[in-house]
Tab-separated table of C-alpha atoms in Angstrom:
chain	number	residue	atom	x	y	z
A	1	MET	CA	104.852	56.195	199.521
A	2	ASN	CA	106.606	54.438	196.659
A	3	ARG	CA	104.018	51.774	195.725
A	4	VAL	CA	106.683	49.554	194.151
A	5	LEU	CA	108.674	49.432	197.390
A	6	TYR	CA	105.498	48.827	199.381
A	7	GLY	CA	104.661	45.835	197.190
A	8	LEU	CA	108.221	44.525	197.402
A	9	ALA	CA	108.022	44.681	201.193
A	10	LEU	CA	105.177	42.166	200.973
A	11	ASN	CA	106.818	39.950	198.358
A	12	PRO	CA	107.482	36.494	199.889
A	13	SER	CA	110.396	35.935	197.496
A	14	LEU	CA	112.306	39.068	198.513
A	15	PRO	CA	115.797	37.977	199.661
A	16	ALA	CA	116.963	38.798	203.189
A	17	GLY	CA	119.600	41.210	201.889
A	18	LEU	CA	116.973	43.302	200.130
A	19	VAL	CA	114.772	43.180	203.215
A	20	ASP	CA	117.683	44.702	205.145
A	21	ARG	CA	117.965	47.490	202.601
A	22	LEU	CA	114.249	48.261	202.848
A	23	ILE	CA	114.467	48.372	206.647
A	24	GLU	CA	117.221	50.979	206.370
A	25	ILE	CA	115.003	53.341	204.359
A	26	ALA	CA	111.604	52.452	205.836
A	27	ASP	CA	109.053	55.138	206.635
A	28	THR	CA	105.889	54.347	208.596
A	29	GLU	CA	103.941	52.680	205.764
A	30	LEU	CA	106.877	50.684	204.486
A	31	ALA	CA	107.778	49.566	208.010
A	32	GLU	CA	104.248	48.355	208.680
A	33	ALA	CA	104.339	46.330	205.450
A	34	LEU	CA	107.699	44.798	206.378
A	35	ALA	CA	106.353	43.878	209.816
A	36	TYR	CA	103.893	41.505	208.121
A	37	ARG	CA	106.723	39.396	206.770
A	38	HIS	CA	106.917	35.988	208.435
A	39	ASP	CA	110.546	35.465	207.435
A	40	LEU	CA	111.992	38.367	209.440
A	41	SER	CA	114.887	37.314	211.617
A	42	HIS	CA	114.909	38.502	215.211
A	43	ALA	CA	117.676	40.953	214.366
A	44	GLN	CA	115.609	42.359	211.493
A	45	ALA	CA	112.535	42.664	213.725
A	46	VAL	CA	114.541	44.570	216.338
A	47	ALA	CA	116.033	46.872	213.686
A	48	LEU	CA	112.600	47.556	212.212
A	49	ALA	CA	111.072	48.184	215.651
A	50	GLY	CA	113.815	50.666	216.456
A	51	ARG	CA	113.085	52.595	213.291
A	52	VAL	CA	109.256	52.961	213.450
A	53	GLU	CA	107.160	52.437	216.589
A	54	GLU	CA	104.060	51.424	214.609
A	55	ALA	CA	106.027	48.428	213.344
A	56	ALA	CA	107.262	47.713	216.872
A	57	VAL	CA	103.646	47.555	218.075
A	58	GLN	CA	102.702	45.074	215.384
A	59	LEU	CA	105.761	42.906	216.000
A	60	ALA	CA	105.107	42.930	219.744
A	61	TYR	CA	101.539	41.713	219.235
A	62	GLU	CA	102.864	38.873	217.089
A	63	GLY	CA	105.305	37.785	219.805
A	64	ARG	CA	108.392	38.597	217.743
A	65	LEU	CA	109.813	41.052	220.278
A	66	THR	CA	110.674	40.498	223.924
A	67	VAL	CA	110.999	42.740	226.959
A	68	ALA	CA	114.698	43.165	226.204
A	69	ASP	CA	113.904	44.553	222.743
A	70	ILE	CA	111.651	47.459	223.818
A	71	ASP	CA	112.364	50.734	225.583
A	72	PRO	CA	109.118	51.588	227.451
A	73	VAL	CA	110.051	55.295	227.590
A	74	ALA	CA	110.789	55.702	223.890
A	75	GLN	CA	108.248	53.085	222.734
A	76	PRO	CA	105.307	53.173	225.174
A	77	ARG	CA	102.787	51.787	222.663
A	78	ALA	CA	105.008	48.812	221.901
A	79	ALA	CA	105.425	48.242	225.638
A	80	LEU	CA	101.638	48.321	225.988
A	81	ALA	CA	101.308	45.783	223.182
A	82	LEU	CA	103.494	43.329	225.104
A	83	LEU	CA	101.539	44.019	228.286
A	84	GLU	CA	98.294	43.336	226.441
A	85	GLU	CA	99.762	39.981	225.441
A	86	ASN	CA	100.649	39.376	229.115
A	87	ALA	CA	104.330	39.328	228.163
A	88	GLY	CA	105.479	42.693	229.500
A	89	SER	CA	107.246	43.786	232.657
A	90	PRO	CA	105.381	44.675	235.885
A	91	GLU	CA	107.657	47.692	236.152
A	92	TRP	CA	106.411	48.893	232.789
A	93	ALA	CA	102.859	48.678	234.111
A	94	ARG	CA	103.757	50.755	237.169
A	95	ARG	CA	105.408	53.395	234.986
A	96	LEU	CA	102.523	53.549	232.517
A	97	ALA	CA	99.865	53.704	235.260
A	98	THR	CA	100.896	57.325	235.844
A	99	ASP	CA	101.743	58.183	232.248
A	100	PRO	CA	100.602	61.710	231.368
A	101	VAL	CA	98.965	60.430	228.149
A	102	VAL	CA	95.410	59.349	228.984
A	103	GLU	CA	95.246	56.941	226.034
A	104	HIS	CA	98.254	55.058	227.392
A	105	ARG	CA	96.640	54.626	230.816
A	106	GLU	CA	93.396	53.601	229.155
A	107	ARG	CA	95.101	50.875	227.124
A	108	LEU	CA	96.979	49.706	230.213
A	109	ALA	CA	93.679	49.302	232.048
A	110	ALA	CA	92.644	46.616	229.541
A	111	CYS	CA	95.804	44.537	230.063
A	112	PRO	CA	95.579	41.159	231.838
A	113	GLY	CA	97.571	40.135	234.889
A	114	LEU	CA	98.294	43.623	236.228
A	115	PRO	CA	99.855	43.864	239.720
A	116	SER	CA	97.397	44.760	242.492
A	117	ASP	CA	99.031	48.135	243.133
A	118	VAL	CA	98.619	49.042	239.455
A	119	LEU	CA	94.934	48.110	239.650
A	120	GLU	CA	94.513	50.412	242.635
A	121	THR	CA	96.239	53.272	240.827
A	122	LEU	CA	94.047	52.846	237.758
A	123	ALA	CA	90.862	52.532	239.824
A	124	ALA	CA	91.622	55.943	241.314
A	125	ASP	CA	92.521	57.558	237.976
A	126	PRO	CA	91.133	61.095	237.594
A	127	ASP	CA	89.926	60.356	234.055
A	128	VAL	CA	86.716	58.300	233.989
A	129	ARG	CA	87.679	56.737	230.639
A	130	VAL	CA	90.575	54.952	232.321
A	131	VAL	CA	88.428	53.670	235.181
A	132	ALA	CA	85.698	52.531	232.790
A	133	GLU	CA	88.226	50.601	230.706
A	134	LEU	CA	89.512	48.927	233.862
A	135	ALA	CA	85.940	48.035	234.821
A	136	LEU	CA	85.463	46.239	231.495
A	137	TRP	CA	88.301	43.769	232.043
A	138	THR	CA	89.188	43.664	235.723
A	139	THR	CA	88.929	40.928	238.335
A	140	PRO	CA	85.663	39.952	240.094
A	141	ASP	CA	86.667	41.696	243.328
A	142	MET	CA	87.594	44.952	241.632
A	143	ALA	CA	84.482	44.794	239.446
A	144	ALA	CA	82.312	44.481	242.563
A	145	ARG	CA	83.986	47.571	243.996
A	146	LEU	CA	83.636	49.599	240.823
A	147	ALA	CA	79.938	48.714	240.568
A	148	ARG	CA	79.388	51.362	243.266
A	149	HIS	CA	81.468	53.980	241.500
A	150	PRO	CA	79.675	57.326	241.412
A	151	HIS	CA	80.021	57.590	237.644
A	152	ALA	CA	77.388	55.789	235.548
A	153	GLU	CA	79.865	55.109	232.728
A	154	VAL	CA	82.006	53.003	235.061
A	155	ARG	CA	78.967	51.058	236.262
A	156	SER	CA	77.945	50.442	232.662
A	157	ALA	CA	81.388	48.999	231.955
A	158	VAL	CA	81.120	46.718	234.984
A	159	ALA	CA	77.844	45.400	233.557
A	160	ALA	CA	79.683	44.262	230.427
A	161	ASN	CA	82.477	42.473	232.309
A	162	GLU	CA	81.848	38.713	232.279
A	163	SER	CA	83.953	38.370	235.432
A	164	THR	CA	81.526	40.526	237.417
A	165	PRO	CA	79.773	38.378	240.076
A	166	PRO	CA	76.136	37.520	239.196
A	167	ASP	CA	74.712	39.181	242.312
A	168	VAL	CA	76.510	42.408	241.392
A	169	LEU	CA	75.152	42.229	237.838
A	170	ALA	CA	71.656	41.746	239.235
A	171	MET	CA	72.102	44.800	241.418
A	172	LEU	CA	73.245	46.904	238.470
A	173	ALA	CA	70.440	45.711	236.182
A	174	THR	CA	67.687	46.438	238.681
A	175	GLY	CA	69.239	49.376	240.544
A	176	GLU	CA	68.244	47.737	243.823
A	177	GLY	CA	70.679	47.794	246.739
A	178	ILE	CA	72.951	50.406	245.210
A	179	PRO	CA	72.950	54.204	245.559
A	180	PRO	CA	72.094	56.141	242.378
A	181	ALA	CA	74.957	57.210	240.140
A	182	GLN	CA	75.949	60.839	240.527
A	183	ARG	CA	77.374	61.621	237.093
A	184	CYS	CA	77.519	60.489	233.467
A	185	LEU	CA	79.446	61.590	230.396
A	186	VAL	CA	76.540	63.809	229.345
A	187	CYS	CA	76.122	65.826	232.528
A	188	ASP	CA	79.920	65.976	232.888
A	189	ARG	CA	79.922	68.252	229.842
A	190	GLU	CA	76.465	69.741	229.390
A	191	ALA	CA	73.842	71.513	231.481
A	192	THR	CA	70.881	69.192	232.007
A	193	PRO	CA	68.363	68.397	230.720
A	194	PHE	CA	70.272	67.706	227.504
A	195	VAL	CA	69.759	65.472	224.462
A	196	HIS	CA	72.665	65.181	222.045
A	197	ASP	CA	71.723	66.072	218.507
A	198	PRO	CA	72.443	63.040	216.256
A	199	ASN	CA	73.596	65.540	213.615
A	200	CYS	CA	75.900	67.427	215.963
A	201	ALA	CA	78.430	69.405	213.941
A	202	ARG	CA	80.899	70.162	216.733
A	203	PRO	CA	84.239	68.625	215.678
A	204	ASP	CA	85.408	68.128	219.271
A	205	CYS	CA	82.233	66.350	220.453
A	206	ASP	CA	82.460	62.613	221.072
A	207	LEU	CA	79.089	62.029	222.751
A	208	LEU	CA	77.072	59.270	221.143
A	209	PRO	CA	74.086	60.261	218.984
A	210	GLY	CA	71.012	60.598	221.178
A	211	ALA	CA	72.984	60.591	224.445
A	212	ALA	CA	70.738	62.178	227.045
A	213	CYS	CA	70.616	63.157	230.700
A	214	ASP	CA	67.862	64.873	232.659
A	215	GLY	CA	69.633	64.230	235.925
A	216	SER	CA	68.891	60.495	235.904
A	217	HIS	CA	71.628	59.620	233.360
A	218	GLU	CA	69.007	57.788	231.307
A	219	SER	CA	70.979	56.988	228.129
A	220	THR	CA	73.909	55.597	230.111
A	221	LEU	CA	71.594	53.475	232.256
A	222	ASP	CA	69.920	52.134	229.103
A	223	ALA	CA	73.377	51.195	227.822
A	224	LEU	CA	74.092	49.519	231.175
A	225	ARG	CA	70.974	47.362	230.840
A	226	GLU	CA	71.883	46.430	227.278
A	227	ARG	CA	75.314	45.330	228.425
A	228	ALA	CA	73.852	43.362	231.315
A	229	LEU	CA	71.493	41.612	228.899
A	230	ARG	CA	74.420	40.609	226.679
A	231	ASN	CA	76.454	39.417	229.650
A	232	PRO	CA	75.958	35.642	230.057
A	233	ALA	CA	76.779	35.945	233.769
A	234	THR	CA	73.687	38.076	234.449
A	235	PRO	CA	70.963	35.912	236.074
A	236	ILE	CA	68.028	35.571	233.692
A	237	ASP	CA	65.553	35.931	236.567
A	238	VAL	CA	66.423	39.587	237.047
A	239	LEU	CA	66.022	40.295	233.326
A	240	ILE	CA	62.570	38.837	232.792
A	241	GLY	CA	60.918	42.143	233.686
A	242	LEU	CA	62.634	43.772	230.694
A	243	SER	CA	60.496	41.765	228.250
A	244	ASP	CA	57.910	44.535	228.455
A	245	HIS	CA	60.402	47.398	228.416
A	246	SER	CA	59.588	50.261	226.058
A	247	SER	CA	63.016	50.007	224.395
A	248	PRO	CA	62.995	47.505	221.512
A	249	VAL	CA	66.794	47.360	221.752
A	250	LEU	CA	66.571	45.884	225.251
A	251	ARG	CA	63.943	43.358	224.184
A	252	TRP	CA	66.118	42.527	221.182
A	253	GLU	CA	69.082	41.720	223.418
A	254	LEU	CA	66.823	39.666	225.681
A	255	ALA	CA	65.560	37.577	222.747
A	256	ALA	CA	69.105	36.390	221.992
A	257	ARG	CA	69.780	35.065	225.506
A	258	PRO	CA	70.554	31.314	225.506
A	259	ASP	CA	68.837	30.826	228.867
A	260	LEU	CA	65.343	32.164	228.110
A	261	PRO	CA	62.579	30.282	229.944
A	262	PRO	CA	59.732	28.915	227.763
A	263	ARG	CA	57.146	31.427	229.005
A	264	LEU	CA	59.394	34.303	228.013
A	265	CYS	CA	59.972	32.814	224.548
A	266	GLU	CA	56.212	32.735	224.017
A	267	ARG	CA	55.859	36.339	225.108
A	268	LEU	CA	58.671	37.600	222.874
A	269	ALA	CA	57.262	35.686	219.883
A	270	ASP	CA	54.423	38.240	219.899
A	271	ASP	CA	56.733	41.244	220.197
A	272	PRO	CA	55.743	44.100	217.856
A	273	ALA	CA	59.377	44.620	216.705
A	274	PRO	CA	60.430	42.285	213.831
A	275	GLY	CA	64.052	42.470	214.960
A	276	VAL	CA	63.128	41.029	218.356
A	277	ARG	CA	61.186	38.182	216.758
A	278	ALA	CA	64.021	37.515	214.290
A	279	ASP	CA	66.647	37.149	217.023
A	280	LEU	CA	64.283	34.921	218.971
A	281	ALA	CA	63.630	32.790	215.872
A	282	LYS	CA	67.274	31.727	215.530
A	283	ASN	CA	67.747	31.181	219.270
A	284	PRO	CA	68.281	27.412	219.817
A	285	VAL	CA	66.438	27.592	223.142
A	286	ILE	CA	62.972	28.131	221.620
A	287	GLY	CA	60.596	25.193	221.438
A	288	GLU	CA	59.066	23.682	218.328
A	289	ALA	CA	55.673	25.310	218.862
A	290	VAL	CA	57.197	28.789	218.995
A	291	MET	CA	59.374	27.974	215.990
A	292	ARG	CA	56.403	26.868	213.902
A	293	ALA	CA	54.511	30.009	214.835
A	294	LEU	CA	57.428	32.202	213.810
A	295	ALA	CA	57.770	30.310	210.517
A	296	THR	CA	54.515	31.957	209.397
A	297	ASP	CA	55.610	35.433	210.488
A	298	PRO	CA	54.870	38.190	207.950
A	299	SER	CA	58.496	39.385	208.174
A	300	PRO	CA	60.893	37.580	205.759
A	301	ASP	CA	63.760	38.283	208.204
A	302	VAL	CA	61.940	36.345	210.916
A	303	ARG	CA	61.216	33.419	208.608
A	304	ARG	CA	64.836	33.367	207.459
A	305	SER	CA	65.975	33.331	211.103
A	306	VAL	CA	63.822	30.250	211.728
A	307	ALA	CA	65.707	28.544	208.887
A	308	LEU	CA	69.001	29.488	210.554
A	309	ASN	CA	67.971	27.852	213.836
A	310	PRO	CA	70.069	24.683	214.314
A	311	ASN	CA	67.062	22.873	215.805
A	312	VAL	CA	64.525	23.628	213.066
A	313	PRO	CA	62.590	20.470	212.066
A	314	LEU	CA	63.416	19.386	208.529
A	315	ASP	CA	59.786	19.418	207.417
A	316	LEU	CA	59.502	23.027	208.533
A	317	LEU	CA	62.780	23.901	206.840
A	318	THR	CA	61.609	22.468	203.543
A	319	ASP	CA	58.458	24.587	203.794
A	320	LEU	CA	60.626	27.667	204.333
A	321	ALA	CA	63.056	26.896	201.507
A	322	ASP	CA	61.009	28.651	198.842
A	323	THR	CA	59.559	31.475	200.970
A	324	ALA	CA	62.255	32.609	203.400
A	325	LYS	CA	64.841	33.966	200.915
A	326	ILE	CA	67.570	31.846	202.495
A	327	GLY	CA	70.077	32.252	199.685
A	328	SER	CA	73.193	30.186	199.032
A	329	THR	CA	74.407	29.358	202.520
A	330	LEU	CA	74.997	26.140	204.428
A	331	LEU	CA	72.353	26.106	207.155
A	332	PRO	CA	73.273	24.566	210.539
A	333	ARG	CA	70.447	22.010	210.328
A	334	ILE	CA	71.504	20.953	206.828
A	335	ALA	CA	75.123	20.602	207.964
A	336	ALA	CA	73.975	18.301	210.780
A	337	ALA	CA	71.640	16.189	208.623
A	338	SER	CA	72.115	12.429	208.733
A	339	PRO	CA	72.989	10.436	205.579
A	340	ALA	CA	69.362	9.326	205.247
A	341	GLU	CA	68.127	12.898	205.627
A	342	VAL	CA	70.629	14.111	203.036
A	343	MET	CA	69.361	11.496	200.586
A	344	ASN	CA	65.749	12.584	201.102
A	345	LEU	CA	66.615	16.273	200.767
A	346	ALA	CA	68.484	15.655	197.513
A	347	LYS	CA	65.381	13.920	196.100
A	348	SER	CA	63.026	16.740	197.076
A	349	PRO	CA	60.726	17.979	194.316
A	350	HIS	CA	61.441	21.542	195.461
A	351	PRO	CA	64.546	23.164	193.898
A	352	GLY	CA	64.972	25.380	196.981
A	353	VAL	CA	65.445	22.295	199.163
A	354	ARG	CA	67.875	20.661	196.743
A	355	MET	CA	69.828	23.928	196.660
A	356	LEU	CA	70.208	23.856	200.444
A	357	VAL	CA	71.655	20.347	200.544
A	358	ALA	CA	73.888	21.116	197.543
A	359	GLU	CA	75.758	23.607	199.740
A	360	ARG	CA	77.316	20.716	201.655
A	361	ARG	CA	80.861	19.851	200.580
A	362	ASP	CA	80.886	16.313	201.993
A	363	LEU	CA	78.155	14.778	199.870
A	364	PRO	CA	78.532	11.179	198.710
A	365	ASP	CA	79.642	10.968	195.073
A	366	GLU	CA	76.337	9.549	193.882
A	367	ILE	CA	74.331	12.403	195.410
A	368	ARG	CA	76.819	15.017	194.179
A	369	ASP	CA	76.600	13.635	190.650
A	370	VAL	CA	72.790	13.677	190.638
A	371	LEU	CA	72.733	17.289	191.786
A	372	ALA	CA	75.363	18.185	189.182
A	373	VAL	CA	72.814	17.520	186.427
A	374	ASP	CA	69.923	19.217	188.195
A	375	PRO	CA	67.735	21.206	185.771
A	376	ASP	CA	67.529	24.204	188.105
A	377	ALA	CA	70.325	26.793	187.885
A	378	LYS	CA	70.236	27.728	191.564
A	379	VAL	CA	70.902	24.100	192.498
A	380	LEU	CA	73.862	24.028	190.124
A	381	LYS	CA	75.225	27.277	191.566
A	382	SER	CA	75.282	25.604	194.984
A	383	ILE	CA	76.810	22.311	193.855
A	384	ALA	CA	79.346	23.854	191.440
A	385	GLY	CA	81.936	24.409	194.155
A	386	HIS	CA	81.857	20.802	195.359
A	387	PRO	CA	85.250	19.060	195.139
A	388	GLY	CA	85.517	16.039	192.898
A	389	LEU	CA	83.389	17.275	190.017
A	390	SER	CA	84.871	16.350	186.653
A	391	GLU	CA	85.709	18.747	183.843
A	392	ALA	CA	82.833	17.306	181.818
A	393	GLN	CA	80.364	17.949	184.633
A	394	LEU	CA	81.532	21.530	185.087
A	395	CYS	CA	81.489	22.212	181.344
A	396	SER	CA	77.975	20.817	181.120
A	397	MET	CA	76.802	23.280	183.779
A	398	VAL	CA	78.203	26.207	181.814
A	399	ASP	CA	76.785	24.899	178.538
A	400	ARG	CA	73.300	24.653	179.998
A	401	HIS	CA	73.135	27.778	182.151
A	402	GLY	CA	75.961	30.061	181.015
A	403	VAL	CA	76.289	33.324	182.907
A	404	ARG	CA	74.137	32.095	185.800
A	405	VAL	CA	76.705	29.508	186.895
A	406	ALA	CA	79.987	30.644	185.299
A	407	ALA	CA	81.420	32.394	188.365
A	408	LYS	CA	80.530	29.483	190.653
A	409	VAL	CA	82.170	27.004	188.289
A	410	ALA	CA	85.265	29.200	188.177
A	411	ALA	CA	85.397	29.144	191.984
A	412	ASN	CA	85.635	25.356	192.169
A	413	PRO	CA	89.176	24.594	193.408
A	414	ASP	CA	89.453	21.711	190.913
A	415	THR	CA	88.364	23.618	187.798
A	416	PRO	CA	91.012	22.707	185.175
A	417	PRO	CA	93.139	25.329	183.418
A	418	ALA	CA	91.474	24.909	180.018
A	419	LEU	CA	88.013	25.556	181.435
A	420	LEU	CA	89.245	28.643	183.278
A	421	GLU	CA	90.545	29.993	179.967
A	422	GLU	CA	87.214	29.232	178.335
A	423	LEU	CA	85.332	31.081	181.077
A	424	THR	CA	87.369	34.226	180.421
A	425	ARG	CA	86.228	34.064	176.770
A	426	HIS	CA	82.570	33.499	177.594
A	427	GLU	CA	80.020	35.550	175.661
A	428	PRO	CA	78.526	37.559	177.159
A	429	PRO	CA	81.396	38.209	179.577
A	430	VAL	CA	80.853	37.381	183.263
A	431	GLN	CA	82.609	40.110	185.238
A	432	LYS	CA	82.597	38.214	188.535
A	433	ALA	CA	84.206	35.214	186.829
A	434	PHE	CA	87.244	37.316	185.911
A	435	ARG	CA	87.836	38.149	189.580
A	436	VAL	CA	87.490	34.508	190.565
A	437	VAL	CA	89.783	33.224	187.818
A	438	ALA	CA	92.402	35.856	188.674
A	439	ARG	CA	92.764	34.253	192.125
A	440	HIS	CA	92.492	30.623	191.038
A	441	ARG	CA	95.473	28.368	191.627
A	442	ASN	CA	94.995	26.729	188.198
A	443	ALA	CA	94.839	29.967	186.214
A	444	THR	CA	97.107	29.972	183.182
A	445	PRO	CA	99.028	32.922	181.741
A	446	LEU	CA	96.454	33.151	178.943
A	447	ALA	CA	93.553	33.293	181.428
A	448	LEU	CA	95.360	35.879	183.547
A	449	LEU	CA	96.039	38.104	180.554
A	450	ALA	CA	92.294	38.128	179.888
A	451	CYS	CA	91.670	39.017	183.545
A	452	LEU	CA	94.028	41.982	183.281
A	453	ALA	CA	91.558	43.567	180.868
A	454	ASP	CA	88.937	43.718	183.622
A	455	ARG	CA	89.372	46.729	185.920
A	456	GLN	CA	88.370	44.930	189.119
A	457	ALA	CA	90.226	41.705	188.353
A	458	ARG	CA	93.408	43.478	187.222
A	459	PRO	CA	95.048	43.867	190.688
A	460	MET	CA	94.254	40.234	191.550
A	461	ALA	CA	95.729	38.967	188.293
A	462	ALA	CA	98.828	41.105	188.818
A	463	ARG	CA	99.533	39.172	192.042
A	464	HIS	CA	99.178	35.697	190.497
A	465	PRO	CA	102.529	33.833	190.295
A	466	ALA	CA	101.630	32.331	186.903
A	467	LEU	CA	101.761	35.730	185.230
A	468	PRO	CA	104.734	35.965	182.813
A	469	PRO	CA	107.693	38.020	184.150
A	470	ASP	CA	107.696	40.426	181.218
A	471	VAL	CA	104.047	41.287	181.908
A	472	LEU	CA	104.843	41.772	185.590
A	473	ILE	CA	107.631	44.213	184.790
A	474	GLU	CA	105.296	46.193	182.551
A	475	LEU	CA	102.663	46.345	185.310
A	476	LEU	CA	105.149	48.044	187.647
A	477	GLY	CA	104.414	51.213	185.687
A	478	ASP	CA	100.630	50.835	185.726
A	479	GLU	CA	98.392	53.826	186.413
A	480	ASP	CA	96.538	51.928	189.158
A	481	ARG	CA	98.571	51.875	192.368
A	482	GLN	CA	96.878	48.638	193.484
A	483	VAL	CA	98.140	46.956	190.330
A	484	VAL	CA	101.649	48.314	190.920
A	485	GLU	CA	101.703	47.023	194.500
A	486	ALA	CA	100.352	43.620	193.441
A	487	ALA	CA	102.946	43.239	190.660
A	488	ALA	CA	105.766	44.208	193.019
A	489	ALA	CA	104.484	41.712	195.588
A	490	ASN	CA	104.304	38.897	193.036
A	491	PRO	CA	106.764	36.118	193.955
A	492	ALA	CA	107.413	35.520	190.238
A	493	LEU	CA	109.065	38.920	189.869
A	494	PRO	CA	112.689	38.261	188.762
A	495	LEU	CA	115.323	38.722	191.446
A	496	ALA	CA	117.384	40.988	189.216
A	497	VAL	CA	114.415	43.318	188.850
A	498	MET	CA	113.888	43.369	192.618
A	499	SER	CA	117.518	44.330	193.137
A	500	GLU	CA	117.237	47.187	190.662
A	501	LEU	CA	114.093	48.510	192.333
A	502	VAL	CA	115.455	48.664	195.893
A	503	PRO	CA	117.661	51.747	196.496
C-alpha cells in the first residue's frame, strides 16, 4: 500500500475529481479508506462498491447503498450487510439461507425481520453454528422451540436471547421440564471424557480453553447458566440457588443483577471471591448497610466499587476518597451532587475529596476559582481541564507544580496558543504534554514543530492543519509510515501537491 495515497483517501480537502481518480486505482486498503469519506456522492459510492466488496460492505452498513446497487450473487457480504440493517430484499434472504458458505448463513441468522420460511430453513440448518446464531437473535416463539434443541450450544444461545420467554429461561437455567441435551461442541469432535488443554497447539482447533464434556456437556451448560444470569428476562427467583454455586463466575454474574433481593445481597457480600463482592459493591440495588460493610473490605477493588455506586452516601464516599484508589474520574454520586453538596465537598479538608468534585465540568465560577489555587497537585490535575479558566490561572498551576500538571493544563480546550508553546519548552520535558498539544485546536506552528521532535507526538502533529505546508510536504517522505499517512491526510496540504501525488 502506498501510504501517501492512503492518507490522501482520508483527507477531507481532497477534491471530488481526485477522489474519482483514487477510486479508479483502489485496491482493498485504499477502497476501505475511501469508504470512510462522508463526501462521497452516490455515484462514487456505487463505483467504489463495484470495485472492492469490502468497501461495499462498509458503505452498505452506513446506508449509502440501496438494494438496487448490490448484486447478491457477486457481493453476498454486502447483501448481508443491508439485511443486517433491515434494508435488504426478502429474496436475498431466501437465496442466502441455502448458501454453500456456512459463514454467510451464520451471518444471515443474526439479521432482523427475516421471513418465516427463512427462519424455518435456518432452524433446520445442518451446521449447529447457524442454528445457534439464529437462537441468539430470533423471535420469542422460535426461541421457545429451539430451547428443546438436542444440541447444548443452541440451548446456550437461547439463554442469551433477551426475547426468550421468562418461563423458557427458567427451564433452561434449572434443567427442569426439559429433556437433557444430547450433544455439545466438545463431544461432537472428541471422545469423552475430554478436557480441552488451554495451551492446545492444534492450529485447526477452535474449542474454548477448558471446554469439557464427560457426557453431561458440563462446560456448555455452565456457559448457558452464565448467559441466563446476564439475561435480564430470566426470573431472579430461579437464579437464587446459584448464590452458593461452586463457580465464582456464576456468582459474579449474579452479583451484577439489578433485581437482587436484599437477603441475596447480604449473602453475596460475604462471598470469598473479591470479584463477586466488587460487582455487588457497585450494584445500585444494594442497601446502605451492605454498602457500609463493603466499604471496609480488605480488597481495594471492592472499596473502589463502593465509590462507583451511584447511591453511595456522601459521608461514606469522603471516607473512601483517600483509601479506595479512585483516581481521576467523575463518580456518579459526585455528578449528581446538589449545589449545596458541591460547596461542602469543595471545602473538604481532604485533598482526595476536593479532587473528586474538581472532576465536574459544570462548577460555579467561584468554586472553580478556589479549586484552581488549591495547594494539592492532584486537585489541580482534576480542575485543570475545566472550561473558563484564565491564562493566568493555568500558568500559575504550571509554575507551582510543573510536570505534575503540565499535560492536564495542555488538555484544557481553552489553553491559549502562547501557553501551549511554553509547555513544549518546559524543562524537564513532559512527554505526554507533547501528544496533547499536537492535537490541540489552539496549537501554533511553533508548538507543532516542537511536537514533531517527539516520536509519539509526531504523527499527531503531522495531521494538525496549523502545520506549515512546506513542513507537510517534507513529512510525506518521512521514515514513519504513520507520519506519512497523517501528513497526506492533513487538510492543509496544498491542492497542487495533492494533484501531483495522485496517479
